[in-house]
Amino acid sequence: MQRRTAGLPVRIVCCTVGFAAAVASQADDPPSRPATDAPELARLGPHAVGLRTLTLVQADQLDVAALDPATQPAPTRDRRLTVEVWYPATQASGATPVTYEDAMDSEPPAPPSKFRIPGLAVRDAKPAPGRHPFVIVSHGYGNVPVAMSWLTENLASKGYVVAGIRHDDQYLNPSGLP
Protein backbone atom coordinates (compact mmCIF):
# COMPACT_ATOMS: atom_id res chain seq x y z
CA MET A 1 0.00 0.00 0.00
CA GLN A 2 1.31 3.45 -0.93
CA ARG A 3 1.14 6.36 1.54
CA ARG A 4 -0.44 9.53 0.25
CA THR A 5 0.23 13.09 1.29
CA ALA A 6 -2.19 15.73 0.03
CA GLY A 7 -3.48 13.25 -2.52
CA LEU A 8 -0.02 12.56 -4.05
CA PRO A 9 2.12 9.47 -3.58
CA VAL A 10 5.00 10.16 -1.18
CA ARG A 11 7.64 9.38 -3.80
CA ILE A 12 6.27 12.11 -6.08
CA VAL A 13 6.13 14.60 -3.22
CA CYS A 14 9.79 13.85 -2.44
CA CYS A 15 10.76 14.30 -6.11
CA THR A 16 8.83 17.55 -6.28
CA VAL A 17 10.58 18.90 -3.18
CA GLY A 18 13.96 17.73 -4.54
CA PHE A 19 13.27 19.39 -7.88
CA ALA A 20 12.22 22.64 -6.18
CA ALA A 21 15.42 22.61 -4.11
CA ALA A 22 17.53 21.99 -7.23
CA VAL A 23 15.85 24.84 -9.09
CA ALA A 24 16.28 27.17 -6.11
CA SER A 25 19.98 26.34 -5.82
CA GLN A 26 20.53 27.17 -9.51
CA ALA A 27 18.57 30.45 -9.43
CA ASP A 28 21.70 32.47 -8.56
CA ASP A 29 23.90 30.86 -11.20
CA PRO A 30 24.93 33.07 -14.11
CA PRO A 31 23.00 32.26 -17.30
CA SER A 32 26.36 31.76 -19.05
CA ARG A 33 27.02 28.69 -16.88
CA PRO A 34 25.31 25.92 -18.88
CA ALA A 35 23.21 23.21 -17.30
CA THR A 36 24.50 19.66 -17.10
CA ASP A 37 22.28 18.63 -20.03
CA ALA A 38 23.49 21.44 -22.32
CA PRO A 39 25.04 20.58 -25.69
CA GLU A 40 28.82 20.25 -25.86
CA LEU A 41 29.38 23.65 -27.51
CA ALA A 42 27.52 25.39 -24.66
CA ARG A 43 30.22 24.43 -22.16
CA LEU A 44 32.46 27.21 -20.88
CA GLY A 45 36.01 27.44 -22.16
CA PRO A 46 39.25 27.35 -20.13
CA HIS A 47 39.64 31.12 -19.60
CA ALA A 48 38.49 33.33 -16.75
CA VAL A 49 36.48 36.29 -18.04
CA GLY A 50 37.18 39.98 -17.62
CA LEU A 51 34.89 42.93 -18.33
CA ARG A 52 35.58 46.59 -19.10
CA THR A 53 33.26 49.42 -20.07
CA LEU A 54 34.57 51.84 -22.69
CA THR A 55 33.09 55.16 -23.75
CA LEU A 56 34.25 56.03 -27.26
CA VAL A 57 33.87 59.65 -28.42
CA GLN A 58 33.93 60.96 -31.98
CA ALA A 59 34.16 64.73 -31.57
CA ASP A 60 32.30 67.39 -33.52
CA GLN A 61 30.14 65.25 -35.80
CA LEU A 62 27.08 66.33 -37.79
CA ASP A 63 23.91 65.77 -35.77
CA VAL A 64 21.61 64.49 -38.50
CA ALA A 65 18.80 63.91 -35.99
CA ALA A 66 18.75 67.67 -35.28
CA LEU A 67 18.94 68.72 -38.94
CA ASP A 68 16.48 71.43 -39.91
CA PRO A 69 16.38 71.99 -43.71
CA ALA A 70 15.37 75.62 -43.12
CA THR A 71 18.57 76.39 -41.25
CA GLN A 72 21.92 75.40 -42.74
CA PRO A 73 24.45 74.04 -41.89
CA ALA A 74 23.53 71.09 -39.69
CA PRO A 75 24.53 71.38 -36.02
CA THR A 76 27.40 69.29 -34.67
CA ARG A 77 27.89 67.37 -31.45
CA ASP A 78 30.20 64.79 -29.94
CA ARG A 79 29.01 61.25 -30.73
CA ARG A 80 29.38 58.86 -27.80
CA LEU A 81 29.27 55.08 -27.93
CA THR A 82 29.35 52.90 -24.84
CA VAL A 83 30.87 49.46 -25.38
CA GLU A 84 31.04 46.56 -22.92
CA VAL A 85 34.12 44.43 -23.61
CA TRP A 86 34.39 40.84 -22.36
CA TYR A 87 37.79 39.20 -22.74
CA PRO A 88 39.86 36.16 -21.71
CA ALA A 89 41.44 37.05 -18.39
CA THR A 90 43.89 35.93 -15.76
CA GLN A 91 41.69 35.97 -12.73
CA ALA A 92 43.05 36.70 -9.28
CA SER A 93 41.91 34.33 -6.55
CA GLY A 94 39.06 35.70 -4.50
CA ALA A 95 37.93 38.12 -7.24
CA THR A 96 34.24 39.01 -7.12
CA PRO A 97 32.20 38.42 -10.29
CA VAL A 98 29.95 41.18 -11.56
CA THR A 99 26.21 41.41 -11.13
CA TYR A 100 24.71 43.02 -14.19
CA GLU A 101 21.96 45.57 -13.55
CA ASP A 102 20.11 47.40 -16.28
CA ALA A 103 16.67 47.93 -17.80
CA MET A 104 15.01 47.16 -21.12
CA ASP A 105 12.18 48.98 -22.84
CA SER A 106 8.66 47.87 -22.02
CA GLU A 107 5.44 48.35 -23.92
CA PRO A 108 4.16 51.90 -23.13
CA PRO A 109 2.90 53.16 -20.80
CA ALA A 110 4.88 50.75 -18.62
CA PRO A 111 8.29 51.98 -17.43
CA PRO A 112 11.48 50.16 -18.50
CA SER A 113 11.82 46.67 -16.98
CA LYS A 114 14.74 46.53 -14.56
CA PHE A 115 16.74 43.33 -14.12
CA ARG A 116 19.73 41.86 -12.27
CA ILE A 117 21.78 38.98 -13.65
CA PRO A 118 24.70 37.29 -11.87
CA GLY A 119 27.78 37.07 -14.04
CA LEU A 120 31.05 35.16 -14.34
CA ALA A 121 33.16 38.13 -15.46
CA VAL A 122 35.37 40.13 -13.12
CA ARG A 123 35.47 43.85 -13.79
CA ASP A 124 38.90 45.10 -14.95
CA ALA A 125 40.56 41.70 -14.55
CA LYS A 126 44.06 41.33 -16.00
CA PRO A 127 43.80 40.27 -19.68
CA ALA A 128 45.14 36.84 -20.60
CA PRO A 129 48.33 37.06 -22.68
CA GLY A 130 48.32 36.44 -26.40
CA ARG A 131 46.25 37.34 -29.43
CA HIS A 132 42.52 36.64 -29.46
CA PRO A 133 39.86 36.74 -32.17
CA PHE A 134 37.41 39.66 -31.98
CA VAL A 135 33.60 39.47 -32.09
CA ILE A 136 31.10 42.35 -32.14
CA VAL A 137 27.69 41.69 -30.59
CA SER A 138 24.83 44.04 -31.37
CA HIS A 139 21.87 43.62 -29.05
CA GLY A 140 18.35 43.56 -30.38
CA TYR A 141 16.08 46.56 -30.72
CA GLY A 142 15.23 47.95 -27.28
CA ASN A 143 17.71 45.62 -25.59
CA VAL A 144 21.02 46.16 -23.75
CA PRO A 145 24.41 44.37 -24.12
CA VAL A 146 24.51 42.87 -20.61
CA ALA A 147 21.25 41.01 -21.26
CA MET A 148 23.33 38.89 -23.64
CA SER A 149 25.96 38.02 -21.02
CA TRP A 150 25.02 34.34 -21.41
CA LEU A 151 26.63 34.54 -24.87
CA THR A 152 29.36 37.15 -24.37
CA GLU A 153 30.81 35.53 -21.24
CA ASN A 154 30.73 32.12 -22.89
CA LEU A 155 32.63 33.39 -25.94
CA ALA A 156 35.21 35.19 -23.77
CA SER A 157 35.77 31.99 -21.76
CA LYS A 158 36.63 30.30 -25.08
CA GLY A 159 39.28 32.90 -25.97
CA TYR A 160 37.34 35.59 -27.85
CA VAL A 161 37.36 39.33 -27.16
CA VAL A 162 33.71 40.38 -27.38
CA ALA A 163 32.48 43.97 -27.81
CA GLY A 164 28.84 44.56 -26.92
CA ILE A 165 27.83 47.90 -28.40
CA ARG A 166 25.18 49.86 -26.52
CA HIS A 167 23.34 51.62 -29.31
CA ASP A 168 20.58 53.86 -28.09
CA ASP A 169 17.50 52.87 -30.02
CA GLN A 170 14.35 54.89 -29.89
CA TYR A 171 12.32 51.72 -29.39
CA LEU A 172 8.57 52.20 -29.75
CA ASN A 173 9.12 55.86 -30.69
CA PRO A 174 8.22 56.43 -34.35
CA SER A 175 10.17 59.72 -34.45
CA GLY A 176 13.30 57.78 -33.49
CA LEU A 177 13.19 55.58 -36.57
CA PRO A 178 15.39 56.60 -39.54
mmCIF file of C-alpha atoms in Angstrom:
data_model
loop_
_atom_site.group_PDB
_atom_site.id
_atom_site.type_symbol
_atom_site.label_atom_id
_atom_site.label_comp_id
_atom_site.label_asym_id
_atom_site.label_seq_id
_atom_site.Cartn_x
_atom_site.Cartn_y
_atom_site.Cartn_z
ATOM 1 C CA MET A 1 0.000 0.000 0.000
ATOM 2 C CA GLN A 2 1.312 3.448 -0.925
ATOM 3 C CA ARG A 3 1.139 6.355 1.542
ATOM 4 C CA ARG A 4 -0.443 9.532 0.246
ATOM 5 C CA THR A 5 0.230 13.095 1.293
ATOM 6 C CA ALA A 6 -2.187 15.732 0.032
ATOM 7 C CA GLY A 7 -3.478 13.254 -2.521
ATOM 8 C CA LEU A 8 -0.025 12.561 -4.052
ATOM 9 C CA PRO A 9 2.119 9.471 -3.578
ATOM 10 C CA VAL A 10 4.999 10.157 -1.185
ATOM 11 C CA ARG A 11 7.641 9.377 -3.797
ATOM 12 C CA ILE A 12 6.271 12.113 -6.080
ATOM 13 C CA VAL A 13 6.133 14.601 -3.220
ATOM 14 C CA CYS A 14 9.787 13.855 -2.444
ATOM 15 C CA CYS A 15 10.759 14.295 -6.107
ATOM 16 C CA THR A 16 8.831 17.554 -6.278
ATOM 17 C CA VAL A 17 10.583 18.895 -3.181
ATOM 18 C CA GLY A 18 13.956 17.733 -4.536
ATOM 19 C CA PHE A 19 13.265 19.386 -7.877
ATOM 20 C CA ALA A 20 12.222 22.645 -6.185
ATOM 21 C CA ALA A 21 15.424 22.613 -4.110
ATOM 22 C CA ALA A 22 17.535 21.988 -7.226
ATOM 23 C CA VAL A 23 15.854 24.844 -9.090
ATOM 24 C CA ALA A 24 16.276 27.171 -6.114
ATOM 25 C CA SER A 25 19.983 26.342 -5.817
ATOM 26 C CA GLN A 26 20.531 27.167 -9.506
ATOM 27 C CA ALA A 27 18.570 30.447 -9.426
ATOM 28 C CA ASP A 28 21.698 32.467 -8.557
ATOM 29 C CA ASP A 29 23.902 30.855 -11.202
ATOM 30 C CA PRO A 30 24.928 33.073 -14.107
ATOM 31 C CA PRO A 31 23.004 32.261 -17.297
ATOM 32 C CA SER A 32 26.358 31.761 -19.053
ATOM 33 C CA ARG A 33 27.021 28.693 -16.884
ATOM 34 C CA PRO A 34 25.312 25.916 -18.883
ATOM 35 C CA ALA A 35 23.206 23.206 -17.297
ATOM 36 C CA THR A 36 24.501 19.655 -17.103
ATOM 37 C CA ASP A 37 22.284 18.629 -20.031
ATOM 38 C CA ALA A 38 23.490 21.445 -22.323
ATOM 39 C CA PRO A 39 25.040 20.579 -25.691
ATOM 40 C CA GLU A 40 28.819 20.253 -25.857
ATOM 41 C CA LEU A 41 29.381 23.648 -27.513
ATOM 42 C CA ALA A 42 27.524 25.391 -24.661
ATOM 43 C CA ARG A 43 30.221 24.433 -22.156
ATOM 44 C CA LEU A 44 32.462 27.207 -20.877
ATOM 45 C CA GLY A 45 36.013 27.443 -22.157
ATOM 46 C CA PRO A 46 39.252 27.352 -20.129
ATOM 47 C CA HIS A 47 39.642 31.117 -19.599
ATOM 48 C CA ALA A 48 38.495 33.329 -16.754
ATOM 49 C CA VAL A 49 36.475 36.286 -18.042
ATOM 50 C CA GLY A 50 37.185 39.983 -17.617
ATOM 51 C CA LEU A 51 34.894 42.935 -18.333
ATOM 52 C CA ARG A 52 35.579 46.588 -19.105
ATOM 53 C CA THR A 53 33.259 49.416 -20.072
ATOM 54 C CA LEU A 54 34.572 51.835 -22.692
ATOM 55 C CA THR A 55 33.086 55.163 -23.753
ATOM 56 C CA LEU A 56 34.250 56.031 -27.256
ATOM 57 C CA VAL A 57 33.867 59.649 -28.416
ATOM 58 C CA GLN A 58 33.930 60.956 -31.980
ATOM 59 C CA ALA A 59 34.158 64.734 -31.570
ATOM 60 C CA ASP A 60 32.304 67.388 -33.525
ATOM 61 C CA GLN A 61 30.139 65.246 -35.801
ATOM 62 C CA LEU A 62 27.076 66.332 -37.787
ATOM 63 C CA ASP A 63 23.905 65.770 -35.772
ATOM 64 C CA VAL A 64 21.605 64.487 -38.504
ATOM 65 C CA ALA A 65 18.801 63.914 -35.990
ATOM 66 C CA ALA A 66 18.754 67.669 -35.280
ATOM 67 C CA LEU A 67 18.942 68.719 -38.935
ATOM 68 C CA ASP A 68 16.482 71.432 -39.907
ATOM 69 C CA PRO A 69 16.383 71.993 -43.711
ATOM 70 C CA ALA A 70 15.371 75.620 -43.120
ATOM 71 C CA THR A 71 18.571 76.386 -41.248
ATOM 72 C CA GLN A 72 21.919 75.396 -42.740
ATOM 73 C CA PRO A 73 24.454 74.039 -41.892
ATOM 74 C CA ALA A 74 23.534 71.086 -39.686
ATOM 75 C CA PRO A 75 24.529 71.379 -36.019
ATOM 76 C CA THR A 76 27.404 69.290 -34.671
ATOM 77 C CA ARG A 77 27.889 67.375 -31.451
ATOM 78 C CA ASP A 78 30.198 64.790 -29.941
ATOM 79 C CA ARG A 79 29.005 61.255 -30.726
ATOM 80 C CA ARG A 80 29.381 58.861 -27.796
ATOM 81 C CA LEU A 81 29.272 55.082 -27.934
ATOM 82 C CA THR A 82 29.355 52.900 -24.839
ATOM 83 C CA VAL A 83 30.866 49.460 -25.378
ATOM 84 C CA GLU A 84 31.040 46.559 -22.918
ATOM 85 C CA VAL A 85 34.125 44.434 -23.609
ATOM 86 C CA TRP A 86 34.388 40.841 -22.364
ATOM 87 C CA TYR A 87 37.790 39.199 -22.741
ATOM 88 C CA PRO A 88 39.859 36.164 -21.709
ATOM 89 C CA ALA A 89 41.436 37.046 -18.385
ATOM 90 C CA THR A 90 43.890 35.925 -15.763
ATOM 91 C CA GLN A 91 41.688 35.971 -12.728
ATOM 92 C CA ALA A 92 43.052 36.700 -9.279
ATOM 93 C CA SER A 93 41.914 34.325 -6.554
ATOM 94 C CA GLY A 94 39.058 35.700 -4.503
ATOM 95 C CA ALA A 95 37.932 38.122 -7.236
ATOM 96 C CA THR A 96 34.240 39.010 -7.120
ATOM 97 C CA PRO A 97 32.197 38.420 -10.293
ATOM 98 C CA VAL A 98 29.951 41.185 -11.564
ATOM 99 C CA THR A 99 26.209 41.413 -11.126
ATOM 100 C CA TYR A 100 24.709 43.022 -14.190
ATOM 101 C CA GLU A 101 21.962 45.571 -13.551
ATOM 102 C CA ASP A 102 20.111 47.399 -16.283
ATOM 103 C CA ALA A 103 16.666 47.934 -17.801
ATOM 104 C CA MET A 104 15.010 47.156 -21.117
ATOM 105 C CA ASP A 105 12.183 48.980 -22.843
ATOM 106 C CA SER A 106 8.659 47.873 -22.023
ATOM 107 C CA GLU A 107 5.439 48.350 -23.917
ATOM 108 C CA PRO A 108 4.157 51.895 -23.131
ATOM 109 C CA PRO A 109 2.896 53.165 -20.801
ATOM 110 C CA ALA A 110 4.884 50.754 -18.620
ATOM 111 C CA PRO A 111 8.289 51.976 -17.431
ATOM 112 C CA PRO A 112 11.476 50.158 -18.500
ATOM 113 C CA SER A 113 11.823 46.671 -16.982
ATOM 114 C CA LYS A 114 14.744 46.532 -14.555
ATOM 115 C CA PHE A 115 16.742 43.327 -14.120
ATOM 116 C CA ARG A 116 19.728 41.858 -12.267
ATOM 117 C CA ILE A 117 21.780 38.982 -13.647
ATOM 118 C CA PRO A 118 24.698 37.287 -11.867
ATOM 119 C CA GLY A 119 27.783 37.068 -14.036
ATOM 120 C CA LEU A 120 31.052 35.164 -14.339
ATOM 121 C CA ALA A 121 33.161 38.133 -15.464
ATOM 122 C CA VAL A 122 35.370 40.130 -13.117
ATOM 123 C CA ARG A 123 35.471 43.852 -13.790
ATOM 124 C CA ASP A 124 38.897 45.102 -14.952
ATOM 125 C CA ALA A 125 40.562 41.699 -14.547
ATOM 126 C CA LYS A 126 44.061 41.332 -15.998
ATOM 127 C CA PRO A 127 43.798 40.272 -19.677
ATOM 128 C CA ALA A 128 45.140 36.842 -20.599
ATOM 129 C CA PRO A 129 48.325 37.058 -22.678
ATOM 130 C CA GLY A 130 48.319 36.435 -26.400
ATOM 131 C CA ARG A 131 46.255 37.341 -29.428
ATOM 132 C CA HIS A 132 42.525 36.637 -29.457
ATOM 133 C CA PRO A 133 39.855 36.742 -32.174
ATOM 134 C CA PHE A 134 37.406 39.656 -31.980
ATOM 135 C CA VAL A 135 33.597 39.472 -32.094
ATOM 136 C CA ILE A 136 31.103 42.347 -32.135
ATOM 137 C CA VAL A 137 27.685 41.690 -30.587
ATOM 138 C CA SER A 138 24.829 44.036 -31.368
ATOM 139 C CA HIS A 139 21.875 43.621 -29.047
ATOM 140 C CA GLY A 140 18.345 43.557 -30.376
ATOM 141 C CA TYR A 141 16.083 46.561 -30.723
ATOM 142 C CA GLY A 142 15.226 47.948 -27.278
ATOM 143 C CA ASN A 143 17.714 45.621 -25.590
ATOM 144 C CA VAL A 144 21.025 46.157 -23.754
ATOM 145 C CA PRO A 145 24.410 44.369 -24.125
ATOM 146 C CA VAL A 146 24.514 42.867 -20.610
ATOM 147 C CA ALA A 147 21.248 41.012 -21.262
ATOM 148 C CA MET A 148 23.331 38.894 -23.642
ATOM 149 C CA SER A 149 25.957 38.016 -21.021
ATOM 150 C CA TRP A 150 25.022 34.340 -21.406
ATOM 151 C CA LEU A 151 26.626 34.545 -24.870
ATOM 152 C CA THR A 152 29.363 37.150 -24.368
ATOM 153 C CA GLU A 153 30.813 35.531 -21.237
ATOM 154 C CA ASN A 154 30.730 32.118 -22.885
ATOM 155 C CA LEU A 155 32.632 33.387 -25.938
ATOM 156 C CA ALA A 156 35.213 35.192 -23.774
ATOM 157 C CA SER A 157 35.774 31.994 -21.761
ATOM 158 C CA LYS A 158 36.632 30.305 -25.078
ATOM 159 C CA GLY A 159 39.277 32.896 -25.966
ATOM 160 C CA TYR A 160 37.342 35.585 -27.851
ATOM 161 C CA VAL A 161 37.356 39.326 -27.158
ATOM 162 C CA VAL A 162 33.706 40.380 -27.380
ATOM 163 C CA ALA A 163 32.485 43.967 -27.809
ATOM 164 C CA GLY A 164 28.836 44.560 -26.920
ATOM 165 C CA ILE A 165 27.826 47.905 -28.403
ATOM 166 C CA ARG A 166 25.180 49.862 -26.521
ATOM 167 C CA HIS A 167 23.341 51.623 -29.310
ATOM 168 C CA ASP A 168 20.578 53.863 -28.089
ATOM 169 C CA ASP A 169 17.505 52.866 -30.024
ATOM 170 C CA GLN A 170 14.352 54.892 -29.890
ATOM 171 C CA TYR A 171 12.325 51.723 -29.388
ATOM 172 C CA LEU A 172 8.566 52.200 -29.753
ATOM 173 C CA ASN A 173 9.125 55.858 -30.686
ATOM 174 C CA PRO A 174 8.219 56.433 -34.353
ATOM 175 C CA SER A 175 10.166 59.717 -34.445
ATOM 176 C CA GLY A 176 13.303 57.776 -33.485
ATOM 177 C CA LEU A 177 13.188 55.577 -36.575
ATOM 178 C CA PRO A 178 15.386 56.602 -39.536
#
